[in-house]
Amino acid sequence: MKFNWFKISYGFLIALMALLLVHYAVQVASGGHAWKTGDWLINYSDGLIRRGLSGALSIFVAQILSVNVKWITFLIQAVVFVAFVCLTLKEFYQFKNHPKSILLLLSPAFAFMFWINDPAVAFRKEICIYLALIFVLKAFQKNEVRSVWYWASLALFVFAGLSHEITVFFVPFFCFAIFNHYGTSRSNVKLIVKHAAPFLIVSLGILLVSLLHRGSQQSMDAICTSLQPYALKEDICEGAISWLKYDTRYGFERVLELGWTVWLNYLLLAALSILPLLFLKADKYFLLLIIAGGISMFPLFLIAVDYGRFISMIYTAAVLSCVWTRPRLVQNTWPIHGVIGFLYVFFWALPNCCKNTPGKGLLGDALSSVIGF
């Protein structure tokens, strides 16, 4: 009997994503999570502030419907999460006759396995950016631009950006989707600028808001006060919300505290993460996208310590771009022995922050707990 490893892996991923959603629903029922929920509850209680749109919208809807804000927030997160997972798996299914292609999604650096290896980083605001990226990729996938997908992407990009300024660092991936559709012909330059300009202008606006309305201890206190009626966990303000009182200088000092061992470890992890992409017979434009994406994200590594998240963001955005714009690369990838692929997927992990050694991976952790190493 011959196993269909592609379909088995699909069932495996679907089951893991469902368990992840249920696990988070249990956390929400018990009062939410300081990072996964708290990040989405930052709001405009103290006036305009960076990252505040998602919380302001959740509270507005919660007050209209007389529903606890934690469930409105969870509903928004769940809808975006399910849409991202379903659209990704649906598009990737075109490679069902190329079983080893599934290694791209099973990589510990891709969002799916990154979340499984560290559930505390799941359901963060980058899921909105991933979904917006898929929308723009779908908009420019066919011969004709599909306006509904384009405007949906731009709208979600605005929402994501005003909910977290990290959105602007994904701009190269959005611009690539547009550039890839029109090509290098000079006659298409105006069309490229026409469709890319709104994303660039919005990005400048997002940066201005984040610089001029950074937040403070007063902002944090006002937000925490606004959340008191909703029976959230006592530590709900001790995660993402508490970071509003810190500036980029504080973040840079935290980065310096990490030291060489941590920096070198994440350099190794970045190299491990990018391996599946190196097995693709990529053209120069896709290679330039990976380089541009890395350069665009590089400032984040100087002002924040979530190195694992940043590496995962680059890899996930690159894979999504490849699936929609370069399916032939996935089909014609270099052959990889199944045992090597299995070891790569399950015996290392990408820790989010501040580790001086790689994670042990899904099966590595299981073995470690059994035989005690």
PDB file of C-alpha atoms in Angstrom, residues 63-359:
ATOM      1  CA  GLN A  63     -20.974  47.777  23.161  1.00  0.00           C
ATOM      2  CA  ILE A  64     -23.518  47.664  20.314  1.00  0.00           C
ATOM      3  CA  LEU A  65     -24.131  43.920  20.689  1.00  0.00           C
ATOM      4  CA  SER A  66     -23.749  43.841  24.489  1.00  0.00           C
ATOM      5  CA  VAL A  67     -21.215  41.042  24.145  1.00  0.00           C
ATOM      6  CA  ASN A  68     -17.973  40.679  26.082  1.00  0.00           C
ATOM      7  CA  VAL A  69     -15.188  42.279  24.060  1.00  0.00           C
ATOM      8  CA  LYS A  70     -13.005  39.183  24.396  1.00  0.00           C
ATOM      9  CA  TRP A  71     -15.442  37.235  22.202  1.00  0.00           C
ATOM     10  CA  ILE A  72     -15.695  39.984  19.587  1.00  0.00           C
ATOM     11  CA  THR A  73     -11.887  40.039  19.451  1.00  0.00           C
ATOM     12  CA  PHE A  74     -11.771  36.253  19.236  1.00  0.00           C
ATOM     13  CA  LEU A  75     -14.341  36.283  16.415  1.00  0.00           C
ATOM     14  CA  ILE A  76     -12.249  38.742  14.386  1.00  0.00           C
ATOM     15  CA  GLN A  77      -9.103  36.705  15.011  1.00  0.00           C
ATOM     16  CA  ALA A  78     -10.819  33.409  14.186  1.00  0.00           C
ATOM     17  CA  VAL A  79     -12.293  34.714  10.913  1.00  0.00           C
ATOM     18  CA  VAL A  80      -8.920  36.061   9.745  1.00  0.00           C
ATOM     19  CA  PHE A  81      -7.117  32.916  10.938  1.00  0.00           C
ATOM     20  CA  VAL A  82      -9.514  30.495   9.229  1.00  0.00           C
ATOM     21  CA  ALA A  83      -9.524  32.549   6.022  1.00  0.00           C
ATOM     22  CA  PHE A  84      -5.728  32.590   5.932  1.00  0.00           C
ATOM     23  CA  VAL A  85      -5.409  28.855   6.597  1.00  0.00           C
ATOM     24  CA  CYS A  86      -8.147  27.858   4.119  1.00  0.00           C
ATOM     25  CA  LEU A  87      -6.972  30.092   1.265  1.00  0.00           C
ATOM     26  CA  THR A  88      -3.372  28.946   1.718  1.00  0.00           C
ATOM     27  CA  LEU A  89      -4.243  25.244   1.790  1.00  0.00           C
ATOM     28  CA  LYS A  90      -6.677  25.580  -1.107  1.00  0.00           C
ATOM     29  CA  GLU A  91      -4.092  27.240  -3.341  1.00  0.00           C
ATOM     30  CA  PHE A  92      -1.311  24.890  -2.293  1.00  0.00           C
ATOM     31  CA  TYR A  93      -3.408  21.837  -3.168  1.00  0.00           C
ATOM     32  CA  GLN A  94      -2.444  22.369  -6.809  1.00  0.00           C
ATOM     33  CA  PHE A  95       0.860  20.685  -5.885  1.00  0.00           C
ATOM     34  CA  LYS A  96      -0.774  17.422  -4.758  1.00  0.00           C
ATOM     35  CA  ASN A  97       1.189  15.516  -7.408  1.00  0.00           C
ATOM     36  CA  HIS A  98       4.443  16.880  -5.984  1.00  0.00           C
ATOM     37  CA  PRO A  99       4.457  15.379  -2.458  1.00  0.00           C
ATOM     38  CA  LYS A 100       7.738  16.926  -1.299  1.00  0.00           C
ATOM     39  CA  SER A 101       6.383  20.423  -1.968  1.00  0.00           C
ATOM     40  CA  ILE A 102       4.523  20.139   1.350  1.00  0.00           C
ATOM     41  CA  LEU A 103       7.853  20.727   3.101  1.00  0.00           C
ATOM     42  CA  LEU A 104       7.381  24.434   2.345  1.00  0.00           C
ATOM     43  CA  LEU A 105       4.308  24.522   4.617  1.00  0.00           C
ATOM     44  CA  LEU A 106       5.666  22.069   7.191  1.00  0.00           C
ATOM     45  CA  SER A 107       8.824  24.101   7.740  1.00  0.00           C
ATOM     46  CA  PRO A 108       9.183  25.288  11.369  1.00  0.00           C
ATOM     47  CA  ALA A 109       9.581  28.789   9.926  1.00  0.00           C
ATOM     48  CA  PHE A 110       6.226  28.843   8.116  1.00  0.00           C
ATOM     49  CA  ALA A 111       3.419  30.358  10.175  1.00  0.00           C
ATOM     50  CA  PHE A 112       1.600  27.037  10.695  1.00  0.00           C
ATOM     51  CA  MET A 113       4.408  25.091  12.376  1.00  0.00           C
ATOM     52  CA  PHE A 114       5.864  28.219  13.975  1.00  0.00           C
ATOM     53  CA  TRP A 115       2.574  28.630  15.844  1.00  0.00           C
ATOM     54  CA  ILE A 116       2.397  24.949  16.755  1.00  0.00           C
ATOM     55  CA  ASN A 117       5.907  24.961  18.187  1.00  0.00           C
ATOM     56  CA  ASP A 118       5.098  28.115  20.189  1.00  0.00           C
ATOM     57  CA  PRO A 119       1.322  28.697  20.568  1.00  0.00           C
ATOM     58  CA  ALA A 120       1.967  31.969  22.425  1.00  0.00           C
ATOM     59  CA  VAL A 121       2.856  33.640  19.108  1.00  0.00           C
ATOM     60  CA  ALA A 122      -0.267  32.456  17.266  1.00  0.00           C
ATOM     61  CA  PHE A 123      -3.193  34.809  16.551  1.00  0.00           C
ATOM     62  CA  ARG A 124      -0.978  37.892  16.614  1.00  0.00           C
ATOM     63  CA  LYS A 125      -1.777  40.759  14.264  1.00  0.00           C
ATOM     64  CA  GLU A 126       0.457  39.577  11.425  1.00  0.00           C
ATOM     65  CA  ILE A 127      -2.316  37.166  10.417  1.00  0.00           C
ATOM     66  CA  CYS A 128      -4.108  40.226   9.011  1.00  0.00           C
ATOM     67  CA  ILE A 129      -1.025  41.059   6.932  1.00  0.00           C
ATOM     68  CA  TYR A 130      -0.767  37.506   5.609  1.00  0.00           C
ATOM     69  CA  LEU A 131      -4.413  37.592   4.567  1.00  0.00           C
ATOM     70  CA  ALA A 132      -4.035  41.025   2.944  1.00  0.00           C
ATOM     71  CA  LEU A 133      -1.022  39.692   1.036  1.00  0.00           C
ATOM     72  CA  ILE A 134      -3.038  36.711  -0.208  1.00  0.00           C
ATOM     73  CA  PHE A 135      -5.781  39.100  -1.355  1.00  0.00           C
ATOM     74  CA  VAL A 136      -3.350  41.202  -3.410  1.00  0.00           C
ATOM     75  CA  LEU A 137      -1.735  38.056  -4.840  1.00  0.00           C
ATOM     76  CA  LYS A 138      -5.181  36.848  -5.917  1.00  0.00           C
ATOM     77  CA  ALA A 139      -5.976  40.278  -7.366  1.00  0.00           C
ATOM     78  CA  PHE A 140      -3.017  40.074  -9.760  1.00  0.00           C
ATOM     79  CA  GLN A 141      -2.992  36.308 -10.330  1.00  0.00           C
ATOM     80  CA  LYS A 142      -5.006  36.268 -13.561  1.00  0.00           C
ATOM     81  CA  ASN A 143      -4.532  38.165 -16.804  1.00  0.00           C
ATOM     82  CA  GLU A 144      -6.987  40.833 -15.679  1.00  0.00           C
ATOM     83  CA  VAL A 145      -6.742  42.633 -12.359  1.00  0.00           C
ATOM     84  CA  ARG A 146      -9.560  41.565 -10.047  1.00  0.00           C
ATOM     85  CA  SER A 147     -10.610  44.814  -8.390  1.00  0.00           C
ATOM     86  CA  VAL A 148     -12.578  43.238  -5.544  1.00  0.00           C
ATOM     87  CA  TRP A 149      -9.497  41.399  -4.282  1.00  0.00           C
ATOM     88  CA  TYR A 150      -7.330  44.497  -4.755  1.00  0.00           C
ATOM     89  CA  TRP A 151      -9.574  46.796  -2.724  1.00  0.00           C
ATOM     90  CA  ALA A 152     -10.123  44.103  -0.099  1.00  0.00           C
ATOM     91  CA  SER A 153      -6.338  43.829   0.246  1.00  0.00           C
ATOM     92  CA  LEU A 154      -5.890  47.581   0.553  1.00  0.00           C
ATOM     93  CA  ALA A 155      -8.677  47.847   3.142  1.00  0.00           C
ATOM     94  CA  LEU A 156      -7.222  45.016   5.210  1.00  0.00           C
ATOM     95  CA  PHE A 157      -3.749  46.556   4.820  1.00  0.00           C
ATOM     96  CA  VAL A 158      -5.074  49.799   6.338  1.00  0.00           C
ATOM     97  CA  PHE A 159      -6.721  47.903   9.194  1.00  0.00           C
ATOM     98  CA  ALA A 160      -3.570  45.866   9.825  1.00  0.00           C
ATOM     99  CA  GLY A 161      -1.354  48.941   9.687  1.00  0.00           C
ATOM    100  CA  LEU A 162      -3.405  50.991  12.125  1.00  0.00           C
ATOM    101  CA  SER A 163      -3.525  47.916  14.363  1.00  0.00           C
ATOM    102  CA  HIS A 164       0.240  47.332  14.172  1.00  0.00           C
ATOM    103  CA  GLU A 165       2.892  49.371  12.376  1.00  0.00           C
ATOM    104  CA  ILE A 166       4.867  46.224  11.517  1.00  0.00           C
ATOM    105  CA  THR A 167       2.609  46.053   8.450  1.00  0.00           C
ATOM    106  CA  VAL A 168       4.710  48.605   6.558  1.00  0.00           C
ATOM    107  CA  PHE A 169       7.724  46.291   6.537  1.00  0.00           C
ATOM    108  CA  PHE A 170       5.806  43.889   4.278  1.00  0.00           C
ATOM    109  CA  VAL A 171       5.467  46.449   1.464  1.00  0.00           C
ATOM    110  CA  PRO A 172       8.037  44.776  -0.856  1.00  0.00           C
ATOM    111  CA  PHE A 173       5.880  41.637  -0.970  1.00  0.00           C
ATOM    112  CA  PHE A 174       2.763  43.638  -1.887  1.00  0.00           C
ATOM    113  CA  CYS A 175       4.643  45.579  -4.561  1.00  0.00           C
ATOM    114  CA  PHE A 176       6.084  42.350  -5.970  1.00  0.00           C
ATOM    115  CA  ALA A 177       2.590  40.959  -6.587  1.00  0.00           C
ATOM    116  CA  ILE A 178       1.840  44.053  -8.690  1.00  0.00           C
ATOM    117  CA  PHE A 179       5.208  44.143 -10.465  1.00  0.00           C
ATOM    118  CA  ASN A 180       4.994  40.432 -11.269  1.00  0.00           C
ATOM    119  CA  HIS A 181       1.643  40.939 -13.003  1.00  0.00           C
ATOM    120  CA  TYR A 182       2.774  43.763 -15.290  1.00  0.00           C
ATOM    121  CA  GLY A 183       6.397  42.745 -15.868  1.00  0.00           C
ATOM    122  CA  THR A 184       9.337  44.956 -16.801  1.00  0.00           C
ATOM    123  CA  SER A 185       7.837  46.657 -19.852  1.00  0.00           C
ATOM    124  CA  ARG A 186       8.139  50.449 -19.669  1.00  0.00           C
ATOM    125  CA  SER A 187       4.615  50.799 -21.008  1.00  0.00           C
ATOM    126  CA  ASN A 188       3.301  49.283 -17.785  1.00  0.00           C
ATOM    127  CA  VAL A 189       5.168  51.561 -15.374  1.00  0.00           C
ATOM    128  CA  LYS A 190       2.150  53.830 -14.894  1.00  0.00           C
ATOM    129  CA  LEU A 191      -0.071  50.864 -14.042  1.00  0.00           C
ATOM    130  CA  ILE A 192       2.475  49.540 -11.533  1.00  0.00           C
ATOM    131  CA  VAL A 193       2.691  52.964  -9.875  1.00  0.00           C
ATOM    132  CA  LYS A 194      -1.090  53.331  -9.940  1.00  0.00           C
ATOM    133  CA  HIS A 195      -1.651  50.133  -7.992  1.00  0.00           C
ATOM    134  CA  ALA A 196       1.418  50.283  -5.737  1.00  0.00           C
ATOM    135  CA  ALA A 197       1.095  53.957  -4.744  1.00  0.00           C
ATOM    136  CA  PRO A 198      -1.910  53.488  -2.397  1.00  0.00           C
ATOM    137  CA  PHE A 199       0.035  50.890  -0.373  1.00  0.00           C
ATOM    138  CA  LEU A 200       3.065  53.190  -0.186  1.00  0.00           C
ATOM    139  CA  ILE A 201       0.996  56.239   0.801  1.00  0.00           C
ATOM    140  CA  VAL A 202      -0.876  54.273   3.449  1.00  0.00           C
ATOM    141  CA  SER A 203       2.456  52.984   4.771  1.00  0.00           C
ATOM    142  CA  LEU A 204       3.740  56.545   5.196  1.00  0.00           C
ATOM    143  CA  GLY A 205       0.569  57.453   7.069  1.00  0.00           C
ATOM    144  CA  ILE A 206       0.943  54.426   9.339  1.00  0.00           C
ATOM    145  CA  LEU A 207       4.552  55.360  10.122  1.00  0.00           C
ATOM    146  CA  LEU A 208       3.524  58.923  10.933  1.00  0.00           C
ATOM    147  CA  VAL A 209       0.826  57.724  13.331  1.00  0.00           C
ATOM    148  CA  SER A 210       3.251  55.334  15.030  1.00  0.00           C
ATOM    149  CA  LEU A 211       5.865  58.080  15.425  1.00  0.00           C
ATOM    150  CA  LEU A 212       3.553  60.871  16.536  1.00  0.00           C
ATOM    151  CA  HIS A 213       1.280  58.746  18.747  1.00  0.00           C
ATOM    152  CA  ARG A 214       3.620  56.180  20.263  1.00  0.00           C
ATOM    153  CA  GLY A 215       1.847  55.736  23.565  1.00  0.00           C
ATOM    154  CA  SER A 216       2.921  56.190  27.172  1.00  0.00           C
ATOM    155  CA  GLN A 217       2.294  54.982  30.692  1.00  0.00           C
ATOM    156  CA  GLN A 218      -0.796  57.197  30.691  1.00  0.00           C
ATOM    157  CA  SER A 219      -2.040  55.506  27.508  1.00  0.00           C
ATOM    158  CA  MET A 220      -1.474  52.093  29.002  1.00  0.00           C
ATOM    159  CA  ASP A 221      -3.352  53.023  32.184  1.00  0.00           C
ATOM    160  CA  ALA A 222      -6.281  54.457  30.213  1.00  0.00           C
ATOM    161  CA  ILE A 223      -6.538  51.340  28.054  1.00  0.00           C
ATOM    162  CA  CYS A 224      -6.390  49.038  31.079  1.00  0.00           C
ATOM    163  CA  THR A 225      -9.142  51.075  32.746  1.00  0.00           C
ATOM    164  CA  SER A 226     -11.323  50.793  29.631  1.00  0.00           C
ATOM    165  CA  LEU A 227     -11.021  46.993  29.784  1.00  0.00           C
ATOM    166  CA  GLN A 228     -12.010  46.595  33.434  1.00  0.00           C
ATOM    167  CA  PRO A 229     -15.758  46.025  32.746  1.00  0.00           C
ATOM    168  CA  TYR A 230     -15.043  42.953  30.620  1.00  0.00           C
ATOM    169  CA  ALA A 231     -13.882  40.390  33.207  1.00  0.00           C
ATOM    170  CA  LEU A 232     -10.557  39.758  31.521  1.00  0.00           C
ATOM    171  CA  LYS A 233      -7.577  38.105  33.173  1.00  0.00           C
ATOM    172  CA  GLU A 234      -5.771  40.198  35.769  1.00  0.00           C
ATOM    173  CA  ASP A 235      -2.549  40.075  33.734  1.00  0.00           C
ATOM    174  CA  ILE A 236      -4.181  41.150  30.449  1.00  0.00           C
ATOM    175  CA  CYS A 237      -2.240  44.437  30.549  1.00  0.00           C
ATOM    176  CA  GLU A 238       1.102  42.815  31.310  1.00  0.00           C
ATOM    177  CA  GLY A 239       1.800  41.671  27.767  1.00  0.00           C
ATOM    178  CA  ALA A 240       1.446  43.647  24.534  1.00  0.00           C
ATOM    179  CA  ILE A 241      -0.397  46.555  26.191  1.00  0.00           C
ATOM    180  CA  SER A 242       2.450  47.174  28.654  1.00  0.00           C
ATOM    181  CA  TRP A 243       4.874  47.744  25.763  1.00  0.00           C
ATOM    182  CA  LEU A 244       3.118  50.960  24.793  1.00  0.00           C
ATOM    183  CA  LYS A 245       5.132  52.740  27.489  1.00  0.00           C
ATOM    184  CA  TYR A 246       8.424  51.783  25.832  1.00  0.00           C
ATOM    185  CA  ASP A 247      10.102  53.457  22.863  1.00  0.00           C
ATOM    186  CA  THR A 248      12.537  52.264  20.193  1.00  0.00           C
ATOM    187  CA  ARG A 249      15.503  53.216  22.366  1.00  0.00           C
ATOM    188  CA  TYR A 250      14.346  50.772  25.032  1.00  0.00           C
ATOM    189  CA  GLY A 251      13.909  48.123  22.352  1.00  0.00           C
ATOM    190  CA  PHE A 252      17.439  48.742  21.060  1.00  0.00           C
ATOM    191  CA  GLU A 253      18.828  48.379  24.576  1.00  0.00           C
ATOM    192  CA  ARG A 254      17.014  45.036  24.913  1.00  0.00           C
ATOM    193  CA  VAL A 255      18.572  43.914  21.633  1.00  0.00           C
ATOM    194  CA  LEU A 256      22.049  44.805  22.907  1.00  0.00           C
ATOM    195  CA  GLU A 257      21.397  42.792  26.069  1.00  0.00           C
ATOM    196  CA  LEU A 258      20.858  39.646  23.982  1.00  0.00           C
ATOM    197  CA  GLY A 259      24.549  39.336  23.177  1.00  0.00           C
ATOM    198  CA  TRP A 260      26.532  37.509  20.515  1.00  0.00           C
ATOM    199  CA  THR A 261      25.427  33.983  21.366  1.00  0.00           C
ATOM    200  CA  VAL A 262      21.771  34.842  20.789  1.00  0.00           C
ATOM    201  CA  TRP A 263      22.488  36.873  17.653  1.00  0.00           C
ATOM    202  CA  LEU A 264      24.554  34.063  16.125  1.00  0.00           C
ATOM    203  CA  ASN A 265      21.900  31.503  17.066  1.00  0.00           C
ATOM    204  CA  TYR A 266      19.216  33.430  15.198  1.00  0.00           C
ATOM    205  CA  LEU A 267      21.551  33.905  12.250  1.00  0.00           C
ATOM    206  CA  LEU A 268      21.832  30.099  12.145  1.00  0.00           C
ATOM    207  CA  LEU A 269      18.062  29.781  12.515  1.00  0.00           C
ATOM    208  CA  ALA A 270      17.522  32.248   9.665  1.00  0.00           C
ATOM    209  CA  ALA A 271      19.782  30.118   7.466  1.00  0.00           C
ATOM    210  CA  LEU A 272      17.878  26.955   8.451  1.00  0.00           C
ATOM    211  CA  SER A 273      14.577  28.718   7.767  1.00  0.00           C
ATOM    212  CA  ILE A 274      15.547  29.806   4.290  1.00  0.00           C
ATOM    213  CA  LEU A 275      16.754  26.323   3.218  1.00  0.00           C
ATOM    214  CA  PRO A 276      13.472  25.209   1.547  1.00  0.00           C
ATOM    215  CA  LEU A 277      13.522  28.364  -0.571  1.00  0.00           C
ATOM    216  CA  LEU A 278      17.078  27.626  -1.675  1.00  0.00           C
ATOM    217  CA  PHE A 279      15.895  24.306  -3.101  1.00  0.00           C
ATOM    218  CA  LEU A 280      13.616  26.208  -5.472  1.00  0.00           C
ATOM    219  CA  LYS A 281      15.108  26.931  -8.889  1.00  0.00           C
ATOM    220  CA  ALA A 282      14.273  30.581  -8.436  1.00  0.00           C
ATOM    221  CA  ASP A 283      14.598  33.304 -11.061  1.00  0.00           C
ATOM    222  CA  LYS A 284      16.401  36.553 -10.326  1.00  0.00           C
ATOM    223  CA  TYR A 285      13.242  38.516  -9.580  1.00  0.00           C
ATOM    224  CA  PHE A 286      12.080  36.109  -6.906  1.00  0.00           C
ATOM    225  CA  LEU A 287      15.570  36.046  -5.384  1.00  0.00           C
ATOM    226  CA  LEU A 288      15.495  39.843  -5.345  1.00  0.00           C
ATOM    227  CA  LEU A 289      12.142  39.686  -3.552  1.00  0.00           C
ATOM    228  CA  ILE A 290      13.633  37.529  -0.788  1.00  0.00           C
ATOM    229  CA  ILE A 291      16.571  39.918  -0.450  1.00  0.00           C
ATOM    230  CA  ALA A 292      14.321  42.995  -0.501  1.00  0.00           C
ATOM    231  CA  GLY A 293      11.993  41.423   2.055  1.00  0.00           C
ATOM    232  CA  GLY A 294      14.926  40.672   4.349  1.00  0.00           C
ATOM    233  CA  ILE A 295      16.333  44.194   4.000  1.00  0.00           C
ATOM    234  CA  SER A 296      12.906  45.714   4.643  1.00  0.00           C
ATOM    235  CA  MET A 297      12.493  43.659   7.834  1.00  0.00           C
ATOM    236  CA  PHE A 298      16.060  44.239   9.061  1.00  0.00           C
ATOM    237  CA  PRO A 299      15.264  47.378  11.126  1.00  0.00           C
ATOM    238  CA  LEU A 300      12.930  45.259  13.263  1.00  0.00           C
ATOM    239  CA  PHE A 301      15.917  43.180  14.402  1.00  0.00           C
ATOM    240  CA  LEU A 302      17.523  46.374  15.759  1.00  0.00           C
ATOM    241  CA  ILE A 303      14.599  47.604  17.858  1.00  0.00           C
ATOM    242  CA  ALA A 304      12.810  44.461  19.064  1.00  0.00           C
ATOM    243  CA  VAL A 305      13.772  41.004  20.328  1.00  0.00           C
ATOM    244  CA  ASP A 306      11.059  38.878  18.656  1.00  0.00           C
ATOM    245  CA  TYR A 307      13.599  37.495  16.193  1.00  0.00           C
ATOM    246  CA  GLY A 308      11.698  34.256  15.644  1.00  0.00           C
ATOM    247  CA  ARG A 309       8.538  36.102  14.598  1.00  0.00           C
ATOM    248  CA  PHE A 310      10.457  38.313  12.189  1.00  0.00           C
ATOM    249  CA  ILE A 311      12.206  35.367  10.524  1.00  0.00           C
ATOM    250  CA  SER A 312       8.887  33.526  10.268  1.00  0.00           C
ATOM    251  CA  MET A 313       7.251  36.603   8.714  1.00  0.00           C
ATOM    252  CA  ILE A 314       9.894  36.825   5.986  1.00  0.00           C
ATOM    253  CA  TYR A 315       9.703  33.122   5.213  1.00  0.00           C
ATOM    254  CA  THR A 316       5.881  32.963   5.287  1.00  0.00           C
ATOM    255  CA  ALA A 317       5.476  36.011   3.038  1.00  0.00           C
ATOM    256  CA  ALA A 318       8.066  34.606   0.606  1.00  0.00           C
ATOM    257  CA  VAL A 319       6.336  31.209   0.434  1.00  0.00           C
ATOM    258  CA  LEU A 320       2.921  32.804  -0.132  1.00  0.00           C
ATOM    259  CA  SER A 321       4.389  34.946  -2.912  1.00  0.00           C
ATOM    260  CA  CYS A 322       5.993  31.875  -4.487  1.00  0.00           C
ATOM    261  CA  VAL A 323       2.817  29.779  -4.361  1.00  0.00           C
ATOM    262  CA  TRP A 324       0.722  32.425  -6.128  1.00  0.00           C
ATOM    263  CA  THR A 325       3.277  33.896  -8.541  1.00  0.00           C
ATOM    264  CA  ARG A 326       5.795  31.074  -9.126  1.00  0.00           C
ATOM    265  CA  PRO A 327       3.948  27.713  -8.912  1.00  0.00           C
ATOM    266  CA  ARG A 328       6.403  26.200 -11.390  1.00  0.00           C
ATOM    267  CA  LEU A 329       9.210  26.730  -8.853  1.00  0.00           C
ATOM    268  CA  VAL A 330       7.354  24.589  -6.348  1.00  0.00           C
ATOM    269  CA  GLN A 331       6.698  21.919  -8.984  1.00  0.00           C
ATOM    270  CA  ASN A 332      10.329  21.848 -10.137  1.00  0.00           C
ATOM    271  CA  THR A 333      12.043  22.016  -6.764  1.00  0.00           C
ATOM    272  CA  TRP A 334      15.293  20.103  -6.254  1.00  0.00           C
ATOM    273  CA  PRO A 335      14.686  16.537  -4.996  1.00  0.00           C
ATOM    274  CA  ILE A 336      14.929  16.047  -1.231  1.00  0.00           C
ATOM    275  CA  HIS A 337      15.161  12.662   0.468  1.00  0.00           C
ATOM    276  CA  GLY A 338      12.106  11.932   2.619  1.00  0.00           C
ATOM    277  CA  VAL A 339      14.166  11.157   5.731  1.00  0.00           C
ATOM    278  CA  ILE A 340      16.000  14.474   5.485  1.00  0.00           C
ATOM    279  CA  GLY A 341      12.691  16.279   5.050  1.00  0.00           C
ATOM    280  CA  PHE A 342      11.231  14.488   8.072  1.00  0.00           C
ATOM    281  CA  LEU A 343      14.206  15.434  10.271  1.00  0.00           C
ATOM    282  CA  TYR A 344      14.040  19.023   9.023  1.00  0.00           C
ATOM    283  CA  VAL A 345      10.352  19.397   9.843  1.00  0.00           C
ATOM    284  CA  PHE A 346      10.174  17.753  13.263  1.00  0.00           C
ATOM    285  CA  PHE A 347      13.580  18.030  14.933  1.00  0.00           C
ATOM    286  CA  TRP A 348      14.214  21.732  15.199  1.00  0.00           C
ATOM    287  CA  ALA A 349      12.087  24.760  16.024  1.00  0.00           C
ATOM    288  CA  LEU A 350      12.285  28.524  15.676  1.00  0.00           C
ATOM    289  CA  PRO A 351      11.933  30.033  19.176  1.00  0.00           C
ATOM    290  CA  ASN A 352      10.359  33.465  19.196  1.00  0.00           C
ATOM    291  CA  CYS A 353      12.747  35.251  21.477  1.00  0.00           C
ATOM    292  CA  CYS A 354      16.052  35.388  23.207  1.00  0.00           C
ATOM    293  CA  LYS A 355      17.360  31.808  22.967  1.00  0.00           C
ATOM    294  CA  ASN A 356      21.005  30.885  22.412  1.00  0.00           C
ATOM    295  CA  THR A 357      20.189  27.438  20.957  1.00  0.00           C
ATOM    296  CA  PRO A 358      17.606  26.263  18.403  1.00  0.00           C
ATOM    297  CA  GLY A 359      14.375  24.697  19.637  1.00  0.00           C
TER     298      GLY A 359
END
